[in-house]
Coordinates of C-alpha atoms and ligand atoms in Angstrom, one line a residue:
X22 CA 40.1 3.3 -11.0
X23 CA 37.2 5.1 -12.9
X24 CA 35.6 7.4 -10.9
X25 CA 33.9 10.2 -13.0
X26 CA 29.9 9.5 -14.4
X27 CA 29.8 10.3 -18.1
X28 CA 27.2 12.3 -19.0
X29 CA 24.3 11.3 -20.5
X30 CA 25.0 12.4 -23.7
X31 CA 28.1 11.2 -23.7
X32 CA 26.9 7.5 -23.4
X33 CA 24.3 8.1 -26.2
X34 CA 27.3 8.8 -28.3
X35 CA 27.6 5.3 -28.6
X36 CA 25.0 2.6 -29.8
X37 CA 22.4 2.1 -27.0
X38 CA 19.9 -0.6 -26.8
X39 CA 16.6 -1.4 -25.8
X40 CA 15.6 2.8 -24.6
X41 CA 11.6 3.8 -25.3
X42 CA 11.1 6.4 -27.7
X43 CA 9.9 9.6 -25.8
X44 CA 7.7 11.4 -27.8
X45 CA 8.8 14.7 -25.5
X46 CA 12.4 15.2 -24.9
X47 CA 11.7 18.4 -22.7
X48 CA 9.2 16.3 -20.6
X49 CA 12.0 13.7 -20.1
X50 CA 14.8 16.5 -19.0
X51 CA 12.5 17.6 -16.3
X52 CA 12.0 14.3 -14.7
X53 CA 15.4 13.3 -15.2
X54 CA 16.0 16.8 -13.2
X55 CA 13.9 15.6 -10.4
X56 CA 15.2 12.8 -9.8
X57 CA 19.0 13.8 -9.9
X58 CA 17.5 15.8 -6.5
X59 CA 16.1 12.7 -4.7
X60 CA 17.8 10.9 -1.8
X61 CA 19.6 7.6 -2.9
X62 CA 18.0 4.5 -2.4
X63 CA 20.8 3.1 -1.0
X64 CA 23.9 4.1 0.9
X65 CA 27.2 3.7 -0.8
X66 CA 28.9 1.9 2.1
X67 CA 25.3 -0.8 2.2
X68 CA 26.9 -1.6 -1.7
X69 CA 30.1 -2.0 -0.3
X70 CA 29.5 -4.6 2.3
X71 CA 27.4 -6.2 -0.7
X72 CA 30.7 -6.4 -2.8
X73 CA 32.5 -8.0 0.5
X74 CA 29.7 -10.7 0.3
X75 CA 30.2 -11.1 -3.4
X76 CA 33.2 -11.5 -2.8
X77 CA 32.9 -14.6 -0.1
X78 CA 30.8 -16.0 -2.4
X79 CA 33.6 -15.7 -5.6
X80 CA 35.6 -17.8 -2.9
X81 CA 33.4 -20.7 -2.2
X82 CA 32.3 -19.7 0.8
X83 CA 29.0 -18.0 0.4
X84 CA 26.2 -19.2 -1.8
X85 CA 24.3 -16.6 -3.1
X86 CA 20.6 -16.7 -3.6
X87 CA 18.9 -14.0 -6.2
X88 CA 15.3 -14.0 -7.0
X89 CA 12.0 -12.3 -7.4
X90 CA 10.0 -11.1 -10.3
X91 CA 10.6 -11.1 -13.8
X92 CA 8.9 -8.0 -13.9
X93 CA 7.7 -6.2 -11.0
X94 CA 4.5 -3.9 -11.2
X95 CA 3.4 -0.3 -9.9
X96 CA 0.1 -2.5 -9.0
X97 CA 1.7 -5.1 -6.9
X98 CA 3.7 -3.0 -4.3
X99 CA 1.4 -4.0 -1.7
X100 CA 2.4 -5.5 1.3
X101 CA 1.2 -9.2 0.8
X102 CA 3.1 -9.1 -2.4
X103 CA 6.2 -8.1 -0.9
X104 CA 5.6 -9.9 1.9
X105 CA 5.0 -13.1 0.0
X106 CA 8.2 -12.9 -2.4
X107 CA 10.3 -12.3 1.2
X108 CA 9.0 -15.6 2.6
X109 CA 10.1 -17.7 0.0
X110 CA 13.0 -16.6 -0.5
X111 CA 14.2 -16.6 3.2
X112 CA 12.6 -19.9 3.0
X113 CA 14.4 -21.2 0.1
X114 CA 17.8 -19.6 2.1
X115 CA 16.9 -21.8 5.3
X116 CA 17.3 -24.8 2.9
X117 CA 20.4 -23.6 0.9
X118 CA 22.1 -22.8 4.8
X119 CA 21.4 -26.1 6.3
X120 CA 22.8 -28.0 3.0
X121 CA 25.9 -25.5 1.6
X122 CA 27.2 -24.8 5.5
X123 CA 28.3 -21.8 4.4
X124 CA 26.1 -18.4 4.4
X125 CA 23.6 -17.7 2.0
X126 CA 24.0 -14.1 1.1
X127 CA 20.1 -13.0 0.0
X128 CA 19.5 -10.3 -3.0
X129 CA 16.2 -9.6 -4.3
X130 CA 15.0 -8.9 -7.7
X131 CA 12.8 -6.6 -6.3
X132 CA 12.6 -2.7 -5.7
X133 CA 13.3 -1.3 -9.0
X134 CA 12.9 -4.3 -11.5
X135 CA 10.7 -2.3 -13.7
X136 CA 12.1 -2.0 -17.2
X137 CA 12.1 -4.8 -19.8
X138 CA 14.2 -5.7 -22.6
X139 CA 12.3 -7.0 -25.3
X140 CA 13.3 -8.7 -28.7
X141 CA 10.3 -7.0 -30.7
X142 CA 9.5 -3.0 -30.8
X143 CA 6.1 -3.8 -31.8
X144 CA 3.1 -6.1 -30.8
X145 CA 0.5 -7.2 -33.3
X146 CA -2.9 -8.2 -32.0
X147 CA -5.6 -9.0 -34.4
X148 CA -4.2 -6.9 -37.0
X149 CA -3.5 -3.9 -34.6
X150 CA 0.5 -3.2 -33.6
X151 CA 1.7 -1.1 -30.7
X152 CA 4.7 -0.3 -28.9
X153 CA 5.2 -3.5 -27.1
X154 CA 5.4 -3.5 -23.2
X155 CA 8.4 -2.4 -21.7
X156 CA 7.6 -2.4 -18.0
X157 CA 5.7 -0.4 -15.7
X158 CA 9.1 2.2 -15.8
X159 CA 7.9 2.5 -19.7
X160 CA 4.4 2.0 -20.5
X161 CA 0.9 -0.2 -18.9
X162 CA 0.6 -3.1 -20.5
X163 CA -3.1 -3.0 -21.4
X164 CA -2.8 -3.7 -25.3
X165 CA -4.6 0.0 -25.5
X166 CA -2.4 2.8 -27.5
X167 CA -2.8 5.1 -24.9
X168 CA -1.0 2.8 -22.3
X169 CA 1.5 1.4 -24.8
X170 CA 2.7 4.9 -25.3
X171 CA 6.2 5.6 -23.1
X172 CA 5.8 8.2 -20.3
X173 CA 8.6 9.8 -18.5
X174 CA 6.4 10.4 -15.8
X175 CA 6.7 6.8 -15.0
X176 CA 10.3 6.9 -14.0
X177 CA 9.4 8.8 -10.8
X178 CA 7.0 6.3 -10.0
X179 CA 9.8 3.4 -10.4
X180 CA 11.8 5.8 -8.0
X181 CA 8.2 5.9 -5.3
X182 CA 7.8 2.3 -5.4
X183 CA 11.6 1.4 -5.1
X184 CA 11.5 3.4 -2.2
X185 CA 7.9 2.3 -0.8
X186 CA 9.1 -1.8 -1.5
X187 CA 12.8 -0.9 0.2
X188 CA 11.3 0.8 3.4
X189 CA 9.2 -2.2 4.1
X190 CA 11.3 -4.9 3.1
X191 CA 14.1 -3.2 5.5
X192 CA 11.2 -3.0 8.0
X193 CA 10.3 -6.9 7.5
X194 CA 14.2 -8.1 7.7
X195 CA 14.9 -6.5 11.4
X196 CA 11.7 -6.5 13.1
X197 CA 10.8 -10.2 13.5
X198 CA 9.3 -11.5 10.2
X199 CA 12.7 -12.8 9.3
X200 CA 12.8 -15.3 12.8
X201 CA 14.5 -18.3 11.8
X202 CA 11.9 -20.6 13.9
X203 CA 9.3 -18.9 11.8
X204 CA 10.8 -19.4 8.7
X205 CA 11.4 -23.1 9.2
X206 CA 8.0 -23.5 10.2
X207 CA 6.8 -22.6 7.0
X208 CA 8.9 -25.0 5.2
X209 CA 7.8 -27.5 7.1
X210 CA 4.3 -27.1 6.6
X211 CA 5.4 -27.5 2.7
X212 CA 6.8 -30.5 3.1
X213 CA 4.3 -31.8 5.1
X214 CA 1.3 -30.3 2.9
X215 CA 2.7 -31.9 -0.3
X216 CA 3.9 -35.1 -2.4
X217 CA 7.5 -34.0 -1.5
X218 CA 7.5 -35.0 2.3
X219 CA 9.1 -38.3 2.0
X220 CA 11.6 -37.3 -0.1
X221 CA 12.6 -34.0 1.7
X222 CA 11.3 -34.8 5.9
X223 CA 14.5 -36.2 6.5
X224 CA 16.2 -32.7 5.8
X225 CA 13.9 -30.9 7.2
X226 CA 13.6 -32.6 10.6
X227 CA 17.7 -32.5 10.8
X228 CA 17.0 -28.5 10.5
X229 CA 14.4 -28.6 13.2
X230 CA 17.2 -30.9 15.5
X231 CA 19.6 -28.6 14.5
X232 CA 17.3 -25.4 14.9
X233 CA 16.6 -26.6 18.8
X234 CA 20.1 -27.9 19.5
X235 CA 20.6 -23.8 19.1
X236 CA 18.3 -23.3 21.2
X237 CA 19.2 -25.4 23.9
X238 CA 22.9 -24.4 23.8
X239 CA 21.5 -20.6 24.9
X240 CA 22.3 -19.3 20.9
X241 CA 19.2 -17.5 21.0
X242 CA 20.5 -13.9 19.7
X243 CA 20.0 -11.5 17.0
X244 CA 21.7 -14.3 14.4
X245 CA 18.5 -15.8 14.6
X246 CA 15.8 -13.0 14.3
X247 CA 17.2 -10.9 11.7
X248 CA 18.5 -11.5 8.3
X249 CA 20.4 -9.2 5.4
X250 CA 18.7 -8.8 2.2
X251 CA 19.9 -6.4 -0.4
X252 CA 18.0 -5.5 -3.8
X253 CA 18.5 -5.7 -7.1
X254 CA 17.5 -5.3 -10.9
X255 CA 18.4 -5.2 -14.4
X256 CA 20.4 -1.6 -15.3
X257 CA 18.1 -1.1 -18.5
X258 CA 17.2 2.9 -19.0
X259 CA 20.6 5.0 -18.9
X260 CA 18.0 7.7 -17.9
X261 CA 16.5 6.3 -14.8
X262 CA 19.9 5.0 -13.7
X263 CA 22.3 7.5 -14.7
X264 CA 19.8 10.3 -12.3
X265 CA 20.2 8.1 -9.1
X266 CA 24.2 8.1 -9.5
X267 CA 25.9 9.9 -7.0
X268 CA 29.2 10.6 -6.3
X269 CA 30.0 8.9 -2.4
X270 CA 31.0 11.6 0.0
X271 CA 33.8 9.1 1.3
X272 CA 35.5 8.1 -1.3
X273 CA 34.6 10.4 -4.5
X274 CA 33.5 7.3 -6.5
X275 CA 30.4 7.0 -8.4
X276 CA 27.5 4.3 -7.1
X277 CA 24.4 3.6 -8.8
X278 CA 21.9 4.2 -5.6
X279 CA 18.9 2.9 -7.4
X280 CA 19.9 -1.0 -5.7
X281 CA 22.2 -2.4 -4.0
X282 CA 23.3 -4.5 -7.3
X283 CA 22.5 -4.0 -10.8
X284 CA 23.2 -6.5 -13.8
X285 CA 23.8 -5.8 -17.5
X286 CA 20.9 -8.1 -19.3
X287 CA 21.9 -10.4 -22.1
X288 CA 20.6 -8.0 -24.9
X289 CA 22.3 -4.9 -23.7
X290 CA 26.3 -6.3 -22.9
X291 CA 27.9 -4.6 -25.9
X292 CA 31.2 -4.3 -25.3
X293 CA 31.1 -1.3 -27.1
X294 CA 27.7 0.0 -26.1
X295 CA 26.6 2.4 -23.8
X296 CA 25.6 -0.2 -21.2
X297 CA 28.8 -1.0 -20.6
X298 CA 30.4 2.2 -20.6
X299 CA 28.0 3.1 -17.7
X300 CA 28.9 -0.3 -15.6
X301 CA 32.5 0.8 -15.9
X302 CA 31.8 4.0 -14.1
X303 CA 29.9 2.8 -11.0
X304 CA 31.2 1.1 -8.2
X305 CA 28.3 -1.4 -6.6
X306 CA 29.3 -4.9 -7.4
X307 CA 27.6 -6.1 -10.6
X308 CA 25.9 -8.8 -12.5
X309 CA 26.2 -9.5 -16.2
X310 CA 24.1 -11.7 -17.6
X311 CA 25.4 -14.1 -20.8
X312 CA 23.3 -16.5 -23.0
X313 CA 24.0 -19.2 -25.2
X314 CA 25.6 -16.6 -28.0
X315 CA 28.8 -15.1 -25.8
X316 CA 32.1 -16.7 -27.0
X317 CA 34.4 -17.4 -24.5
X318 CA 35.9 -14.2 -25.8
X319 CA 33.4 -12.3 -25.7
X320 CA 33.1 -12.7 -21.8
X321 CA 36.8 -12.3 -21.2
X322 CA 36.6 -8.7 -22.5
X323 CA 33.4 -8.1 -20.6
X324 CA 35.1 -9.0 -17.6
X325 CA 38.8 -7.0 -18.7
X326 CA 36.7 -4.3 -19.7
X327 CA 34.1 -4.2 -16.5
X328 CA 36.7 -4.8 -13.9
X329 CA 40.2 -4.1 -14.9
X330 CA 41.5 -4.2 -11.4
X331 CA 40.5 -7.4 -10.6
X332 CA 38.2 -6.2 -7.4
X333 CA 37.1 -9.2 -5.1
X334 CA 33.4 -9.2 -5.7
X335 CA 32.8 -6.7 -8.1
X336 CA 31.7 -9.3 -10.6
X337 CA 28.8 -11.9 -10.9
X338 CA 28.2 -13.9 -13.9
X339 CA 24.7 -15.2 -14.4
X340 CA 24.7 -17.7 -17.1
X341 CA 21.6 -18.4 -18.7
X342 CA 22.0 -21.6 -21.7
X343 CA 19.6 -23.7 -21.4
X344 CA 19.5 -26.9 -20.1
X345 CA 20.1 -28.4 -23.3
X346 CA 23.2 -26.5 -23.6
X347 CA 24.9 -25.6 -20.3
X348 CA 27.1 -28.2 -20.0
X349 CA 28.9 -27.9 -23.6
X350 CA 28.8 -23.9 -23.6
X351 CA 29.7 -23.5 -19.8
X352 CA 33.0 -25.1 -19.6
X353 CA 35.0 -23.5 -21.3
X354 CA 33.2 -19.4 -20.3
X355 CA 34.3 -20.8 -16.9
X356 CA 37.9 -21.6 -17.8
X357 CA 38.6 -18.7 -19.8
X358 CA 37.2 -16.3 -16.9
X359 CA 39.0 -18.1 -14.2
X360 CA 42.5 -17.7 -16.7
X361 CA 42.9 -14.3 -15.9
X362 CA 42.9 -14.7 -12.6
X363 CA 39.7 -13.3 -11.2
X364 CA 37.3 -14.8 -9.0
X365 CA 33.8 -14.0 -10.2
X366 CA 30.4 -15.4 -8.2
X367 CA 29.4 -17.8 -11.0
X368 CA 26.0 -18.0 -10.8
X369 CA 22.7 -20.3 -12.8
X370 CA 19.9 -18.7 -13.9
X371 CA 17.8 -21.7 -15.1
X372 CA 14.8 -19.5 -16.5
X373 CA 15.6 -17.4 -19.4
X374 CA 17.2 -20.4 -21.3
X375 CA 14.4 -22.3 -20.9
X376 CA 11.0 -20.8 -22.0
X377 CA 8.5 -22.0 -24.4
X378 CA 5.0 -21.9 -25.7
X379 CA 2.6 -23.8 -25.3
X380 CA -0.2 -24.6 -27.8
X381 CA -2.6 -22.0 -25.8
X382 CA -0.2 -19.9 -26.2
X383 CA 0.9 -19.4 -23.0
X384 CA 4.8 -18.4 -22.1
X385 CA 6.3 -21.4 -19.7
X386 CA 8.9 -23.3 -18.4
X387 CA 9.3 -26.3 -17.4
X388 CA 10.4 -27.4 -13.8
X389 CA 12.0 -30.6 -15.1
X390 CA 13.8 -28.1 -17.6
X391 CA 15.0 -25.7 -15.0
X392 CA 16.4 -28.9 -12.5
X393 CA 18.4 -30.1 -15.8
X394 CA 19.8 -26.2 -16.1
X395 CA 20.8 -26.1 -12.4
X396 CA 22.1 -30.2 -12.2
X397 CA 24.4 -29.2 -15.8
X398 CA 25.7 -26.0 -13.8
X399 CA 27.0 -28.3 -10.7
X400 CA 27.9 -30.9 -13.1
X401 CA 30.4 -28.3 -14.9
X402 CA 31.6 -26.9 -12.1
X403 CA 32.1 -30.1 -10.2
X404 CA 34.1 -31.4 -13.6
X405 CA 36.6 -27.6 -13.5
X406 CA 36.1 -27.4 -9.6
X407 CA 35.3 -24.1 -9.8
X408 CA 32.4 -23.3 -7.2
X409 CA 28.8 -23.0 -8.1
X410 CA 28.2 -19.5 -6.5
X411 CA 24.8 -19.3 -6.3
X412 CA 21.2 -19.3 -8.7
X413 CA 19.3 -16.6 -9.7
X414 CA 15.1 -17.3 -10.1
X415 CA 12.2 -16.0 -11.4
X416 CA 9.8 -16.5 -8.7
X417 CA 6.5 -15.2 -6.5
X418 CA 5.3 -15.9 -3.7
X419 CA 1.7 -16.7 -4.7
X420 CA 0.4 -19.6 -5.8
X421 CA 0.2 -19.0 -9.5
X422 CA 0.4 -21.0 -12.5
X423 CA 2.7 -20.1 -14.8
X424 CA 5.7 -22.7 -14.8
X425 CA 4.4 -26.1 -15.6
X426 CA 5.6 -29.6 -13.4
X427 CA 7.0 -29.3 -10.0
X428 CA 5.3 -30.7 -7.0
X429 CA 1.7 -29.8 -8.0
X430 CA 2.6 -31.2 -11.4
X431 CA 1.2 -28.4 -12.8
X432 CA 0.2 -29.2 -16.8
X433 CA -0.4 -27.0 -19.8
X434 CA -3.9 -27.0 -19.1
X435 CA -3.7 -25.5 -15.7
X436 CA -1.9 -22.7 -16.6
X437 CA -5.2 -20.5 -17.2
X438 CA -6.0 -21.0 -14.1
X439 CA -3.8 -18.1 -12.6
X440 CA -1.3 -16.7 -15.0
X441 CA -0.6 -13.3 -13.6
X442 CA 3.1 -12.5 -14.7
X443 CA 3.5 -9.4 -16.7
X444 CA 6.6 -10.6 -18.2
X445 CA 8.0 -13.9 -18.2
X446 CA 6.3 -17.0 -16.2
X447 CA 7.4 -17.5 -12.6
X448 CA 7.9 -20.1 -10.2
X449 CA 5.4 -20.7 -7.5
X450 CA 6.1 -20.9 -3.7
X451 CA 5.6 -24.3 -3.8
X452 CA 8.1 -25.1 -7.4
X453 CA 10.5 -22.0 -5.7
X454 CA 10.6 -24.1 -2.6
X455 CA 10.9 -27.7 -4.2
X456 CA 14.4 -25.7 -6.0
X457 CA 15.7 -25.2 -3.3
X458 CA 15.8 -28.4 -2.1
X459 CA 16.9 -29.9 -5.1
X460 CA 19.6 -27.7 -4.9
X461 CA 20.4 -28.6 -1.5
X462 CA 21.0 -32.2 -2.6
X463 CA 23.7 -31.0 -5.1
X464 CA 25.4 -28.9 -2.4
X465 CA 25.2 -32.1 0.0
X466 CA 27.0 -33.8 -1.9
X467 CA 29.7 -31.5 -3.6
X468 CA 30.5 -30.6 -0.4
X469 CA 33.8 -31.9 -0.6
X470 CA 34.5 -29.9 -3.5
X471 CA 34.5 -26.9 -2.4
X472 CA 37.8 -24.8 -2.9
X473 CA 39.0 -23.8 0.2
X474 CA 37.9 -26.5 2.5
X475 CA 39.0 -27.1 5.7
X476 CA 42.2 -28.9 5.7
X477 CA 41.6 -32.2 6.4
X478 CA 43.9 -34.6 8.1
X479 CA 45.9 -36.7 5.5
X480 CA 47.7 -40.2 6.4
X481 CA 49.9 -39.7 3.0
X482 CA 50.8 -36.4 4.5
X483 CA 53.3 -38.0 6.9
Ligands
PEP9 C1 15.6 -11.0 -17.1 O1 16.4 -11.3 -16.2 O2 14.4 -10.8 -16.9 C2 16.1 -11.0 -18.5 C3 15.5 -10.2 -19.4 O3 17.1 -11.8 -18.6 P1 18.2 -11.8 -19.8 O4 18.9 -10.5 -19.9 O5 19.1 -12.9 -19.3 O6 17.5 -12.2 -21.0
CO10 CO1 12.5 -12.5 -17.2

């Protein structure tokens, strides 16, 4: 095992994508200093239990659900906003429980998913270029030069609204909001409210028979009052992250206690680069997200390299192809991983593969797009019988317009009606909540696939 940081400029000794410029290095050592003398986010032994769940998940019997965001803001830490992205995502969980049967372990993108990779440095608007946005941890995004600029400063407000988000979100997940009862009464106000109901009533009332059955049988305890959520976000400035490391007291090992999680994006998994080096070091489990380039090589030495003793639940894999491609460039990432003989969380993220533009102009995705994604993800691991661990989502909990279809069949038109993302376009509660349902079908019926199932009773046993 690992278990001394590298220093900062030790990492930038190798190539290191996707960092803002700084104009003022000095200005940047002085927050950087700050920050190294803040409390951690989160406790060491909160990651471990994390990487226990992972881990349940890795063996078919967890199904993890990760969402929120594509880009969170300074402007929307307010408590509807955080509130809203909590309710659809315990709602969607509700869903996932009742059709997986197994536990649906909850991690938000959310609390820290500030910083942006981006595949151009610049932004030309009417013959004027700037820096483009990089996330509120980098710059505004008002197309003004003196927002575009990078500001240090701004790292110390990621750490003051990570903290603000965690403390209510940590508030909201023990002191009521999180009441199973309420939750399904939410969901079934959506089905109700919308074209879906006769497709997903039946589900719903079996919940609501199952939810009072509970009752009735006296389970009316904590289980159902209180839920676990843990936070996450992309790993993208070596500055921000390497200053909330800290050694754990109990075991000497390094943890990254900005989140609970963090993931390696697509444009920063260098095997090589400094990303990397820096995963190898910390100890919270960890995502790393691959896109329709990796080889099946590639990934095998992301994974040898990233978790050389094979550590139940230190690694999930968030694929990201596109539904177009996902089931030819899936099968065999999945059979080369599962080769040497670790169990990752495999888990679909059915947005980044999928996003277009419209004539308008506007950034979207479509809902029929990111069903196909998810269906080619079961599909493939239905074919290896490998289990499909869990899907990671782009989501809000207000009703804006930025994906197109789903049950308001929203259209290219619509989209200007309330396009609010700073980043990439999100689903709605409503398209977030019509997911999860269509991914409860697929888990109804691959139930039987699962690895580990209960033994079943065989006549040709005898
Ligand atoms: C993201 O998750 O917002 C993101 C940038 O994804 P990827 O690294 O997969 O492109
Ligand atoms: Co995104």
């Amino acid at each position: 095992m690992v278990d001394q940081i590298p220093t900062l400029s030790e990492l930038r000794t190798r190539p290191v994508a996707q960092q803002p410029l700084y104009a003022d290095p000095a200005a940047v050592d002085a927050v950087l200093a700050e920050l190294r003398l803040r409390p951690p986010l989160v406790f060491a032994g909160e990651c471990d239990e994390l990487k226990r769940r992972v881990a349940e998940v890795a063996a078919g019997r967890s199904f993890l659900l990760q969402g929120g965001d594509c880009a969170e803001t300074f402007g929307s830490v307010t408590a509807g906003d955080i509130r809203g992205k909590l309710r659809v995502l315990l709602s969607m969980a509700v869903v996932l429980t009742y059709a997986a049967q197994v536990p649906v372990l909850k991690v938000g993108r959310i609390a820290g998913q500030y910083a942006k990779p981006r595949s151009k440095d610049t932004e030309t608007r009417d013959g004027i270029t700037l820096p483009s946005y990089r996330g509120d941890a980098v710059n505004g995004l008002e197309f003004v030069e003196a927002a575009r600029r990078p500001d240090p400063h701004r790292l110390i407000e990621v750490y003051n609204h990570s903290a603000a988000t965690l403390n209510l979100l940590r508030a909201f997940v023990t002191g009521g909001f999180a009441d199973l009862r309420a939750v399904h009464t939410w969901n079934r106000d959506f089905v109700r409210n919308s074209d879906v109901e006769e497709r997903y009533e039946q589900m719903t009332s079996e919940i609501e028979r199952a939810l009072a059955f509970m009752v009735a049988c006296g389970v009316d305890n904590e289980s159902l009052r209180t839920v676990d959520f843990y936070a996450s976000h992309e790993a993208l400035l070596l500055d921000y992250e390497h200053a909330l490391t800290r050694i754990d007291s109990r075991t000497g090992t390094p943890y990254d206690t900005s989140a609970h999680m963090v993931w390696i994006g697509e444009r920063t998994r260098q095997l090589d680069g400094a990303h990397v080096e820096f995963f190898r070091h910390i100890r919270n489990p960890i995502g790393i997200k691959i896109g329709p380039s990796a080889t099946a090589e590639d990934v095998v030495e992301l994974v040898e390299r990233l978790d050389p003793d094979h550590e139940p639940g230190r690694l999930t894999i968030i694929t990201r192809m596109g539904a177009g491609r996902i089931r030819s460039l899936l099968p065999p990432i999945v059979a080369a991983v599962e080769a040497t003989g670790r169990k990752v969380a495999w888990v679909c993220d059915p947005m980044h593969g999928n996003t277009f533009e419209t004539s308008l102009g506007y950034k979207t995705r479509a809902f029929s797009q990111v069903v196909d994604e998810v269906n080619g993800f079961f599909d493939v691991h239905e074919q290896l019988g490998t289990w499909p661990g869990g899907v990671h989502i782009e989501l809000t909990g207000d009703d804006v317009t930025e994906c197109v279809g789903g049950v308001g069949e929203l259209a290219e038109a619509d989209l200007a009606n309330r396009y609010e993302t700073a980043c990439d376009p999100r689903m709605n509660r409503d398209q977030s909540l019509e997911l999860a349902f269509v991914v409860a079908e697929r888990l109804t019926s691959g139930r039987i696939l699962r690895p580990n199932p209960v033994q079943e009773f065989q006549p040709e046993d005898f």
